[in-house]
Amino acid sequence: MLEELREDLEDAFEEFIDSFFVEGPEQLDQIESAIANGDAASLNHAAHSLKSSSAYVGVVKLAEILYELEKLGKEGSTEGASPLAEAARAELEKARPVLRKFVAGE
């Protein structure tokens, strides 16, 4: 998957990955804020957005967690979302060195 993305984006691949690691934490902040405020609609929106980009770069476990958060938001709830948000942040951090190595060609 990542190899295809690298081929498709060519020179923009590294910039795309960099953007993922800038925007990902920001979107997780939005998810956490939505949870703290009990705002299911915002949770749905932020989780959906990050889920899509996570799946696109092949961070499947993160995308799966975000799917669960998105589902909660669609159902109008934020109950039980905090542990999922924590798990999502941990998965994003686990993905960082793996994607960096891939970008570097290692």
PDB file of N, CA and C in Angstrom:
ATOM      1  N   MET A   1       0.822  -1.193   0.000  1.00  0.00           N
ATOM      2  CA  MET A   1       0.000   0.000   0.000  1.00  0.00           C
ATOM      3  C   MET A   1       0.868   1.261   0.000  1.00  0.00           C
ATOM      4  N   LEU A   2       1.845   1.316   0.911  1.00  0.00           N
ATOM      5  CA  LEU A   2       2.700   2.502   0.976  1.00  0.00           C
ATOM      6  C   LEU A   2       3.548   2.652  -0.282  1.00  0.00           C
ATOM      7  N   GLU A   3       3.966   1.529  -0.833  1.00  0.00           N
ATOM      8  CA  GLU A   3       4.767   1.596  -2.057  1.00  0.00           C
ATOM      9  C   GLU A   3       3.951   2.205  -3.190  1.00  0.00           C
ATOM     10  N   GLU A   4       2.682   1.819  -3.285  1.00  0.00           N
ATOM     11  CA  GLU A   4       1.797   2.391  -4.306  1.00  0.00           C
ATOM     12  C   GLU A   4       1.594   3.888  -4.066  1.00  0.00           C
ATOM     13  N   LEU A   5       1.426   4.260  -2.814  1.00  0.00           N
ATOM     14  CA  LEU A   5       1.257   5.667  -2.476  1.00  0.00           C
ATOM     15  C   LEU A   5       2.504   6.454  -2.853  1.00  0.00           C
ATOM     16  N   ARG A   6       3.681   5.893  -2.563  1.00  0.00           N
ATOM     17  CA  ARG A   6       4.933   6.564  -2.923  1.00  0.00           C
ATOM     18  C   ARG A   6       5.016   6.762  -4.432  1.00  0.00           C
ATOM     19  N   GLU A   7       4.644   5.732  -5.186  1.00  0.00           N
ATOM     20  CA  GLU A   7       4.672   5.822  -6.655  1.00  0.00           C
ATOM     21  C   GLU A   7       3.682   6.865  -7.159  1.00  0.00           C
ATOM     22  N   ASP A   8       2.488   6.879  -6.566  1.00  0.00           N
ATOM     23  CA  ASP A   8       1.458   7.825  -7.002  1.00  0.00           C
ATOM     24  C   ASP A   8       1.846   9.273  -6.712  1.00  0.00           C
ATOM     25  N   LEU A   9       2.408   9.495  -5.530  1.00  0.00           N
ATOM     26  CA  LEU A   9       2.705  10.864  -5.108  1.00  0.00           C
ATOM     27  C   LEU A   9       4.104  11.328  -5.511  1.00  0.00           C
ATOM     28  N   GLU A  10       4.966  10.380  -5.833  1.00  0.00           N
ATOM     29  CA  GLU A  10       6.346  10.660  -6.216  1.00  0.00           C
ATOM     30  C   GLU A  10       7.017  11.603  -5.227  1.00  0.00           C
ATOM     31  N   ASP A  11       7.409  12.778  -5.666  1.00  0.00           N
ATOM     32  CA  ASP A  11       8.157  13.713  -4.821  1.00  0.00           C
ATOM     33  C   ASP A  11       7.332  14.269  -3.656  1.00  0.00           C
ATOM     34  N   ALA A  12       6.029  14.210  -3.751  1.00  0.00           N
ATOM     35  CA  ALA A  12       5.169  14.749  -2.697  1.00  0.00           C
ATOM     36  C   ALA A  12       4.923  13.742  -1.571  1.00  0.00           C
ATOM     37  N   PHE A  13       5.446  12.521  -1.709  1.00  0.00           N
ATOM     38  CA  PHE A  13       5.185  11.479  -0.721  1.00  0.00           C
ATOM     39  C   PHE A  13       5.669  11.871   0.665  1.00  0.00           C
ATOM     40  N   GLU A  14       6.902  12.327   0.769  1.00  0.00           N
ATOM     41  CA  GLU A  14       7.449  12.698   2.073  1.00  0.00           C
ATOM     42  C   GLU A  14       6.647  13.840   2.685  1.00  0.00           C
ATOM     43  N   GLU A  15       6.277  14.799   1.872  1.00  0.00           N
ATOM     44  CA  GLU A  15       5.468  15.924   2.354  1.00  0.00           C
ATOM     45  C   GLU A  15       4.104  15.437   2.849  1.00  0.00           C
ATOM     46  N   PHE A  16       3.523  14.469   2.157  1.00  0.00           N
ATOM     47  CA  PHE A  16       2.235  13.917   2.564  1.00  0.00           C
ATOM     48  C   PHE A  16       2.345  13.242   3.935  1.00  0.00           C
ATOM     49  N   ILE A  17       3.398  12.462   4.129  1.00  0.00           N
ATOM     50  CA  ILE A  17       3.610  11.788   5.417  1.00  0.00           C
ATOM     51  C   ILE A  17       3.861  12.823   6.511  1.00  0.00           C
ATOM     52  N   ASP A  18       4.670  13.837   6.207  1.00  0.00           N
ATOM     53  CA  ASP A  18       4.910  14.908   7.184  1.00  0.00           C
ATOM     54  C   ASP A  18       3.593  15.566   7.584  1.00  0.00           C
ATOM     55  N   SER A  19       2.748  15.823   6.608  1.00  0.00           N
ATOM     56  CA  SER A  19       1.454  16.445   6.855  1.00  0.00           C
ATOM     57  C   SER A  19       0.588  15.543   7.736  1.00  0.00           C
ATOM     58  N   PHE A  20       0.641  14.243   7.485  1.00  0.00           N
ATOM     59  CA  PHE A  20      -0.123  13.288   8.294  1.00  0.00           C
ATOM     60  C   PHE A  20       0.286  13.395   9.762  1.00  0.00           C
ATOM     61  N   PHE A  21       1.584  13.563  10.027  1.00  0.00           N
ATOM     62  CA  PHE A  21       2.050  13.621  11.405  1.00  0.00           C
ATOM     63  C   PHE A  21       1.899  15.006  12.037  1.00  0.00           C
ATOM     64  N   VAL A  22       1.572  16.001  11.246  1.00  0.00           N
ATOM     65  CA  VAL A  22       1.214  17.312  11.808  1.00  0.00           C
ATOM     66  C   VAL A  22      -0.295  17.346  12.074  1.00  0.00           C
ATOM     67  N   GLU A  23      -1.047  16.937  11.074  1.00  0.00           N
ATOM     68  CA  GLU A  23      -2.506  17.013  11.178  1.00  0.00           C
ATOM     69  C   GLU A  23      -3.089  15.930  12.076  1.00  0.00           C
ATOM     70  N   GLY A  24      -2.456  14.766  12.130  1.00  0.00           N
ATOM     71  CA  GLY A  24      -2.959  13.671  12.958  1.00  0.00           C
ATOM     72  C   GLY A  24      -3.113  14.063  14.424  1.00  0.00           C
ATOM     73  N   PRO A  25      -2.048  14.578  15.056  1.00  0.00           N
ATOM     74  CA  PRO A  25      -2.192  15.002  16.450  1.00  0.00           C
ATOM     75  C   PRO A  25      -3.225  16.124  16.633  1.00  0.00           C
ATOM     76  N   GLU A  26      -3.307  17.024  15.650  1.00  0.00           N
ATOM     77  CA  GLU A  26      -4.304  18.090  15.733  1.00  0.00           C
ATOM     78  C   GLU A  26      -5.714  17.508  15.694  1.00  0.00           C
ATOM     79  N   GLN A  27      -5.921  16.524  14.831  1.00  0.00           N
ATOM     80  CA  GLN A  27      -7.238  15.899  14.749  1.00  0.00           C
ATOM     81  C   GLN A  27      -7.540  15.090  16.012  1.00  0.00           C
ATOM     82  N   LEU A  28      -6.506  14.483  16.589  1.00  0.00           N
ATOM     83  CA  LEU A  28      -6.714  13.791  17.864  1.00  0.00           C
ATOM     84  C   LEU A  28      -7.072  14.777  18.968  1.00  0.00           C
ATOM     85  N   ASP A  29      -6.471  15.961  18.929  1.00  0.00           N
ATOM     86  CA  ASP A  29      -6.850  17.013  19.888  1.00  0.00           C
ATOM     87  C   ASP A  29      -8.332  17.367  19.723  1.00  0.00           C
ATOM     88  N   GLN A  30      -8.783  17.456  18.472  1.00  0.00           N
ATOM     89  CA  GLN A  30     -10.198  17.754  18.205  1.00  0.00           C
ATOM     90  C   GLN A  30     -11.101  16.638  18.729  1.00  0.00           C
ATOM     91  N   ILE A  31     -10.650  15.395  18.550  1.00  0.00           N
ATOM     92  CA  ILE A  31     -11.412  14.248  19.058  1.00  0.00           C
ATOM     93  C   ILE A  31     -11.522  14.332  20.577  1.00  0.00           C
ATOM     94  N   GLU A  32     -10.394  14.587  21.235  1.00  0.00           N
ATOM     95  CA  GLU A  32     -10.402  14.676  22.695  1.00  0.00           C
ATOM     96  C   GLU A  32     -11.256  15.839  23.196  1.00  0.00           C
ATOM     97  N   SER A  33     -11.215  16.951  22.487  1.00  0.00           N
ATOM     98  CA  SER A  33     -12.044  18.098  22.847  1.00  0.00           C
ATOM     99  C   SER A  33     -13.526  17.759  22.691  1.00  0.00           C
ATOM    100  N   ALA A  34     -13.859  17.087  21.594  1.00  0.00           N
ATOM    101  CA  ALA A  34     -15.251  16.688  21.369  1.00  0.00           C
ATOM    102  C   ALA A  34     -15.731  15.762  22.480  1.00  0.00           C
ATOM    103  N   ILE A  35     -14.868  14.848  22.896  1.00  0.00           N
ATOM    104  CA  ILE A  35     -15.232  13.923  23.971  1.00  0.00           C
ATOM    105  C   ILE A  35     -15.446  14.699  25.269  1.00  0.00           C
ATOM    106  N   ALA A  36     -14.519  15.594  25.583  1.00  0.00           N
ATOM    107  CA  ALA A  36     -14.614  16.383  26.820  1.00  0.00           C
ATOM    108  C   ALA A  36     -15.880  17.227  26.850  1.00  0.00           C
ATOM    109  N   ASN A  37     -16.303  17.698  25.673  1.00  0.00           N
ATOM    110  CA  ASN A  37     -17.495  18.552  25.580  1.00  0.00           C
ATOM    111  C   ASN A  37     -18.779  17.764  25.321  1.00  0.00           C
ATOM    112  N   GLY A  38     -18.651  16.449  25.194  1.00  0.00           N
ATOM    113  CA  GLY A  38     -19.832  15.633  24.910  1.00  0.00           C
ATOM    114  C   GLY A  38     -20.427  15.910  23.544  1.00  0.00           C
ATOM    115  N   ASP A  39     -19.585  16.315  22.605  1.00  0.00           N
ATOM    116  CA  ASP A  39     -20.029  16.719  21.272  1.00  0.00           C
ATOM    117  C   ASP A  39     -19.849  15.554  20.284  1.00  0.00           C
ATOM    118  N   ALA A  40     -20.883  14.739  20.167  1.00  0.00           N
ATOM    119  CA  ALA A  40     -20.823  13.546  19.330  1.00  0.00           C
ATOM    120  C   ALA A  40     -20.644  13.878  17.847  1.00  0.00           C
ATOM    121  N   ALA A  41     -21.267  14.940  17.380  1.00  0.00           N
ATOM    122  CA  ALA A  41     -21.150  15.303  15.963  1.00  0.00           C
ATOM    123  C   ALA A  41     -19.711  15.667  15.614  1.00  0.00           C
ATOM    124  N   SER A  42     -19.049  16.424  16.474  1.00  0.00           N
ATOM    125  CA  SER A  42     -17.647  16.786  16.228  1.00  0.00           C
ATOM    126  C   SER A  42     -16.747  15.567  16.341  1.00  0.00           C
ATOM    127  N   LEU A  43     -17.080  14.668  17.258  1.00  0.00           N
ATOM    128  CA  LEU A  43     -16.322  13.423  17.380  1.00  0.00           C
ATOM    129  C   LEU A  43     -16.418  12.634  16.083  1.00  0.00           C
ATOM    130  N   ASN A  44     -17.614  12.508  15.566  1.00  0.00           N
ATOM    131  CA  ASN A  44     -17.828  11.798  14.308  1.00  0.00           C
ATOM    132  C   ASN A  44     -17.003  12.413  13.184  1.00  0.00           C
ATOM    133  N   HIS A  45     -17.078  13.715  13.050  1.00  0.00           N
ATOM    134  CA  HIS A  45     -16.383  14.407  11.958  1.00  0.00           C
ATOM    135  C   HIS A  45     -14.863  14.246  12.056  1.00  0.00           C
ATOM    136  N   ALA A  46     -14.299  14.509  13.229  1.00  0.00           N
ATOM    137  CA  ALA A  46     -12.842  14.439  13.395  1.00  0.00           C
ATOM    138  C   ALA A  46     -12.336  13.008  13.247  1.00  0.00           C
ATOM    139  N   ALA A  47     -13.061  12.049  13.815  1.00  0.00           N
ATOM    140  CA  ALA A  47     -12.645  10.651  13.714  1.00  0.00           C
ATOM    141  C   ALA A  47     -12.706  10.176  12.263  1.00  0.00           C
ATOM    142  N   HIS A  48     -13.746  10.581  11.544  1.00  0.00           N
ATOM    143  CA  HIS A  48     -13.873  10.181  10.140  1.00  0.00           C
ATOM    144  C   HIS A  48     -12.702  10.704   9.308  1.00  0.00           C
ATOM    145  N   SER A  49     -12.372  11.941   9.502  1.00  0.00           N
ATOM    146  CA  SER A  49     -11.300  12.569   8.734  1.00  0.00           C
ATOM    147  C   SER A  49      -9.954  11.871   8.969  1.00  0.00           C
ATOM    148  N   LEU A  50      -9.618  11.657  10.224  1.00  0.00           N
ATOM    149  CA  LEU A  50      -8.336  11.022  10.540  1.00  0.00           C
ATOM    150  C   LEU A  50      -8.355   9.547  10.165  1.00  0.00           C
ATOM    151  N   LYS A  51      -9.498   8.902  10.271  1.00  0.00           N
ATOM    152  CA  LYS A  51      -9.617   7.498   9.866  1.00  0.00           C
ATOM    153  C   LYS A  51      -9.258   7.341   8.398  1.00  0.00           C
ATOM    154  N   SER A  52      -9.773   8.219   7.583  1.00  0.00           N
ATOM    155  CA  SER A  52      -9.528   8.131   6.146  1.00  0.00           C
ATOM    156  C   SER A  52      -8.054   8.290   5.813  1.00  0.00           C
ATOM    157  N   SER A  53      -7.408   9.287   6.386  1.00  0.00           N
ATOM    158  CA  SER A  53      -5.989   9.487   6.086  1.00  0.00           C
ATOM    159  C   SER A  53      -5.135   8.374   6.683  1.00  0.00           C
ATOM    160  N   SER A  54      -5.532   7.840   7.833  1.00  0.00           N
ATOM    161  CA  SER A  54      -4.787   6.734   8.447  1.00  0.00           C
ATOM    162  C   SER A  54      -4.852   5.491   7.569  1.00  0.00           C
ATOM    163  N   ALA A  55      -6.023   5.202   7.076  1.00  0.00           N
ATOM    164  CA  ALA A  55      -6.178   4.051   6.190  1.00  0.00           C
ATOM    165  C   ALA A  55      -5.375   4.259   4.902  1.00  0.00           C
ATOM    166  N   TYR A  56      -5.373   5.466   4.407  1.00  0.00           N
ATOM    167  CA  TYR A  56      -4.669   5.790   3.164  1.00  0.00           C
ATOM    168  C   TYR A  56      -3.172   5.538   3.276  1.00  0.00           C
ATOM    169  N   VAL A  57      -2.589   5.816   4.447  1.00  0.00           N
ATOM    170  CA  VAL A  57      -1.144   5.599   4.620  1.00  0.00           C
ATOM    171  C   VAL A  57      -0.846   4.223   5.216  1.00  0.00           C
ATOM    172  N   GLY A  58      -1.883   3.407   5.414  1.00  0.00           N
ATOM    173  CA  GLY A  58      -1.669   2.035   5.840  1.00  0.00           C
ATOM    174  C   GLY A  58      -1.566   1.814   7.333  1.00  0.00           C
ATOM    175  N   VAL A  59      -1.983   2.778   8.137  1.00  0.00           N
ATOM    176  CA  VAL A  59      -1.952   2.618   9.591  1.00  0.00           C
ATOM    177  C   VAL A  59      -3.315   2.035   9.994  1.00  0.00           C
ATOM    178  N   VAL A  60      -3.435   0.740   9.746  1.00  0.00           N
ATOM    179  CA  VAL A  60      -4.712   0.051   9.831  1.00  0.00           C
ATOM    180  C   VAL A  60      -5.269   0.012  11.252  1.00  0.00           C
ATOM    181  N   LYS A  61      -4.451  -0.293  12.235  1.00  0.00           N
ATOM    182  CA  LYS A  61      -4.933  -0.374  13.613  1.00  0.00           C
ATOM    183  C   LYS A  61      -5.507   0.975  14.057  1.00  0.00           C
ATOM    184  N   LEU A  62      -4.827   2.053  13.707  1.00  0.00           N
ATOM    185  CA  LEU A  62      -5.330   3.390  14.024  1.00  0.00           C
ATOM    186  C   LEU A  62      -6.663   3.623  13.330  1.00  0.00           C
ATOM    187  N   ALA A  63      -6.766   3.264  12.064  1.00  0.00           N
ATOM    188  CA  ALA A  63      -8.018   3.442  11.324  1.00  0.00           C
ATOM    189  C   ALA A  63      -9.153   2.651  11.970  1.00  0.00           C
ATOM    190  N   GLU A  64      -8.850   1.455  12.476  1.00  0.00           N
ATOM    191  CA  GLU A  64      -9.880   0.644  13.135  1.00  0.00           C
ATOM    192  C   GLU A  64     -10.383   1.313  14.421  1.00  0.00           C
ATOM    193  N   ILE A  65      -9.463   1.862  15.199  1.00  0.00           N
ATOM    194  CA  ILE A  65      -9.852   2.551  16.434  1.00  0.00           C
ATOM    195  C   ILE A  65     -10.695   3.784  16.096  1.00  0.00           C
ATOM    196  N   LEU A  66     -10.265   4.504  15.088  1.00  0.00           N
ATOM    197  CA  LEU A  66     -10.993   5.706  14.676  1.00  0.00           C
ATOM    198  C   LEU A  66     -12.372   5.363  14.133  1.00  0.00           C
ATOM    199  N   TYR A  67     -12.494   4.220  13.498  1.00  0.00           N
ATOM    200  CA  TYR A  67     -13.808   3.767  13.041  1.00  0.00           C
ATOM    201  C   TYR A  67     -14.751   3.608  14.231  1.00  0.00           C
ATOM    202  N   GLU A  68     -14.239   3.039  15.328  1.00  0.00           N
ATOM    203  CA  GLU A  68     -15.057   2.863  16.534  1.00  0.00           C
ATOM    204  C   GLU A  68     -15.467   4.232  17.110  1.00  0.00           C
ATOM    205  N   LEU A  69     -14.542   5.176  17.103  1.00  0.00           N
ATOM    206  CA  LEU A  69     -14.867   6.526  17.573  1.00  0.00           C
ATOM    207  C   LEU A  69     -15.900   7.194  16.661  1.00  0.00           C
ATOM    208  N   GLU A  70     -15.707   7.025  15.373  1.00  0.00           N
ATOM    209  CA  GLU A  70     -16.653   7.590  14.407  1.00  0.00           C
ATOM    210  C   GLU A  70     -18.044   7.000  14.624  1.00  0.00           C
ATOM    211  N   LYS A  71     -18.096   5.703  14.843  1.00  0.00           N
ATOM    212  CA  LYS A  71     -19.370   5.022  15.066  1.00  0.00           C
ATOM    213  C   LYS A  71     -20.071   5.568  16.310  1.00  0.00           C
ATOM    214  N   LEU A  72     -19.310   5.764  17.385  1.00  0.00           N
ATOM    215  CA  LEU A  72     -19.900   6.366  18.589  1.00  0.00           C
ATOM    216  C   LEU A  72     -20.505   7.723  18.272  1.00  0.00           C
ATOM    217  N   GLY A  73     -19.735   8.544  17.552  1.00  0.00           N
ATOM    218  CA  GLY A  73     -20.230   9.869  17.193  1.00  0.00           C
ATOM    219  C   GLY A  73     -21.491   9.810  16.359  1.00  0.00           C
ATOM    220  N   LYS A  74     -21.538   8.889  15.393  1.00  0.00           N
ATOM    221  CA  LYS A  74     -22.737   8.739  14.555  1.00  0.00           C
ATOM    222  C   LYS A  74     -23.941   8.325  15.382  1.00  0.00           C
ATOM    223  N   GLU A  75     -23.679   7.549  16.431  1.00  0.00           N
ATOM    224  CA  GLU A  75     -24.752   7.091  17.309  1.00  0.00           C
ATOM    225  C   GLU A  75     -25.167   8.164  18.309  1.00  0.00           C
ATOM    226  N   GLY A  76     -24.484   9.317  18.268  1.00  0.00           N
ATOM    227  CA  GLY A  76     -24.837  10.424  19.153  1.00  0.00           C
ATOM    228  C   GLY A  76     -24.257  10.311  20.545  1.00  0.00           C
ATOM    229  N   SER A  77     -23.174   9.555  20.678  1.00  0.00           N
ATOM    230  CA  SER A  77     -22.606   9.326  22.003  1.00  0.00           C
ATOM    231  C   SER A  77     -21.103   9.597  22.017  1.00  0.00           C
ATOM    232  N   THR A  78     -20.620   9.968  23.187  1.00  0.00           N
ATOM    233  CA  THR A  78     -19.177  10.047  23.427  1.00  0.00           C
ATOM    234  C   THR A  78     -18.789   9.114  24.579  1.00  0.00           C
ATOM    235  N   GLU A  79     -19.768   8.410  25.108  1.00  0.00           N
ATOM    236  CA  GLU A  79     -19.535   7.515  26.240  1.00  0.00           C
ATOM    237  C   GLU A  79     -18.585   6.387  25.839  1.00  0.00           C
ATOM    238  N   GLY A  80     -17.534   6.216  26.631  1.00  0.00           N
ATOM    239  CA  GLY A  80     -16.545   5.177  26.361  1.00  0.00           C
ATOM    240  C   GLY A  80     -15.509   5.565  25.320  1.00  0.00           C
ATOM    241  N   ALA A  81     -15.533   6.810  24.887  1.00  0.00           N
ATOM    242  CA  ALA A  81     -14.636   7.248  23.819  1.00  0.00           C
ATOM    243  C   ALA A  81     -13.231   7.594  24.311  1.00  0.00           C
ATOM    244  N   SER A  82     -13.092   7.994  25.559  1.00  0.00           N
ATOM    245  CA  SER A  82     -11.774   8.419  26.054  1.00  0.00           C
ATOM    246  C   SER A  82     -10.700   7.345  25.926  1.00  0.00           C
ATOM    247  N   PRO A  83     -10.965   6.098  26.341  1.00  0.00           N
ATOM    248  CA  PRO A  83      -9.924   5.074  26.171  1.00  0.00           C
ATOM    249  C   PRO A  83      -9.579   4.815  24.707  1.00  0.00           C
ATOM    250  N   LEU A  84     -10.568   4.938  23.850  1.00  0.00           N
ATOM    251  CA  LEU A  84     -10.309   4.767  22.417  1.00  0.00           C
ATOM    252  C   LEU A  84      -9.428   5.897  21.893  1.00  0.00           C
ATOM    253  N   ALA A  85      -9.677   7.112  22.342  1.00  0.00           N
ATOM    254  CA  ALA A  85      -8.854   8.249  21.921  1.00  0.00           C
ATOM    255  C   ALA A  85      -7.412   8.068  22.388  1.00  0.00           C
ATOM    256  N   GLU A  86      -7.241   7.581  23.609  1.00  0.00           N
ATOM    257  CA  GLU A  86      -5.887   7.316  24.118  1.00  0.00           C
ATOM    258  C   GLU A  86      -5.201   6.247  23.281  1.00  0.00           C
ATOM    259  N   ALA A  87      -5.935   5.200  22.937  1.00  0.00           N
ATOM    260  CA  ALA A  87      -5.376   4.130  22.109  1.00  0.00           C
ATOM    261  C   ALA A  87      -5.019   4.654  20.721  1.00  0.00           C
ATOM    262  N   ALA A  88      -5.842   5.544  20.191  1.00  0.00           N
ATOM    263  CA  ALA A  88      -5.567   6.123  18.875  1.00  0.00           C
ATOM    264  C   ALA A  88      -4.276   6.938  18.905  1.00  0.00           C
ATOM    265  N   ARG A  89      -4.083   7.720  19.943  1.00  0.00           N
ATOM    266  CA  ARG A  89      -2.865   8.521  20.050  1.00  0.00           C
ATOM    267  C   ARG A  89      -1.637   7.608  20.156  1.00  0.00           C
ATOM    268  N   ALA A  90      -1.755   6.538  20.913  1.00  0.00           N
ATOM    269  CA  ALA A  90      -0.645   5.593  21.053  1.00  0.00           C
ATOM    270  C   ALA A  90      -0.322   4.935  19.706  1.00  0.00           C
ATOM    271  N   GLU A  91      -1.341   4.580  18.948  1.00  0.00           N
ATOM    272  CA  GLU A  91      -1.118   3.967  17.635  1.00  0.00           C
ATOM    273  C   GLU A  91      -0.463   4.945  16.662  1.00  0.00           C
ATOM    274  N   LEU A  92      -0.864   6.196  16.732  1.00  0.00           N
ATOM    275  CA  LEU A  92      -0.245   7.205  15.875  1.00  0.00           C
ATOM    276  C   LEU A  92       1.242   7.315  16.190  1.00  0.00           C
ATOM    277  N   GLU A  93       1.581   7.321  17.459  1.00  0.00           N
ATOM    278  CA  GLU A  93       2.989   7.417  17.851  1.00  0.00           C
ATOM    279  C   GLU A  93       3.767   6.164  17.472  1.00  0.00           C
ATOM    280  N   LYS A  94       3.130   5.006  17.521  1.00  0.00           N
ATOM    281  CA  LYS A  94       3.796   3.766  17.091  1.00  0.00           C
ATOM    282  C   LYS A  94       4.087   3.801  15.586  1.00  0.00           C
ATOM    283  N   ALA A  95       3.198   4.412  14.844  1.00  0.00           N
ATOM    284  CA  ALA A  95       3.344   4.457  13.387  1.00  0.00           C
ATOM    285  C   ALA A  95       4.449   5.408  12.940  1.00  0.00           C
ATOM    286  N   ARG A  96       4.723   6.421  13.736  1.00  0.00           N
ATOM    287  CA  ARG A  96       5.680   7.458  13.339  1.00  0.00           C
ATOM    288  C   ARG A  96       7.036   6.882  12.918  1.00  0.00           C
ATOM    289  N   PRO A  97       7.732   6.091  13.745  1.00  0.00           N
ATOM    290  CA  PRO A  97       9.042   5.601  13.327  1.00  0.00           C
ATOM    291  C   PRO A  97       8.976   4.642  12.136  1.00  0.00           C
ATOM    292  N   VAL A  98       7.906   3.881  12.050  1.00  0.00           N
ATOM    293  CA  VAL A  98       7.771   2.945  10.937  1.00  0.00           C
ATOM    294  C   VAL A  98       7.636   3.702   9.617  1.00  0.00           C
ATOM    295  N   LEU A  99       6.782   4.707   9.606  1.00  0.00           N
ATOM    296  CA  LEU A  99       6.602   5.496   8.379  1.00  0.00           C
ATOM    297  C   LEU A  99       7.853   6.314   8.060  1.00  0.00           C
ATOM    298  N   ARG A 100       8.535   6.820   9.075  1.00  0.00           N
ATOM    299  CA  ARG A 100       9.768   7.583   8.850  1.00  0.00           C
ATOM    300  C   ARG A 100      10.825   6.697   8.180  1.00  0.00           C
ATOM    301  N   LYS A 101      10.945   5.460   8.644  1.00  0.00           N
ATOM    302  CA  LYS A 101      11.902   4.529   8.045  1.00  0.00           C
ATOM    303  C   LYS A 101      11.534   4.246   6.596  1.00  0.00           C
ATOM    304  N   PHE A 102      10.244   4.096   6.342  1.00  0.00           N
ATOM    305  CA  PHE A 102       9.807   3.835   4.985  1.00  0.00           C
ATOM    306  C   PHE A 102      10.119   5.019   4.077  1.00  0.00           C
ATOM    307  N   VAL A 103       9.866   6.211   4.570  1.00  0.00           N
ATOM    308  CA  VAL A 103      10.161   7.422   3.789  1.00  0.00           C
ATOM    309  C   VAL A 103      11.646   7.508   3.485  1.00  0.00           C
ATOM    310  N   ALA A 104      12.458   7.122   4.479  1.00  0.00           N
ATOM    311  CA  ALA A 104      13.915   7.191   4.312  1.00  0.00           C
ATOM    312  C   ALA A 104      14.443   6.051   3.432  1.00  0.00           C
ATOM    313  N   GLY A 105      13.568   5.118   3.079  1.00  0.00           N
ATOM    314  CA  GLY A 105      13.991   4.034   2.217  1.00  0.00           C
ATOM    315  C   GLY A 105      14.666   2.887   2.959  1.00  0.00           C
ATOM    316  N   GLU A 106      14.472   2.835   4.256  1.00  0.00           N
ATOM    317  CA  GLU A 106      15.098   1.758   5.048  1.00  0.00           C
ATOM    318  C   GLU A 106      14.244   0.513   5.073  1.00  0.00           C
TER     319      GLU A 106
END
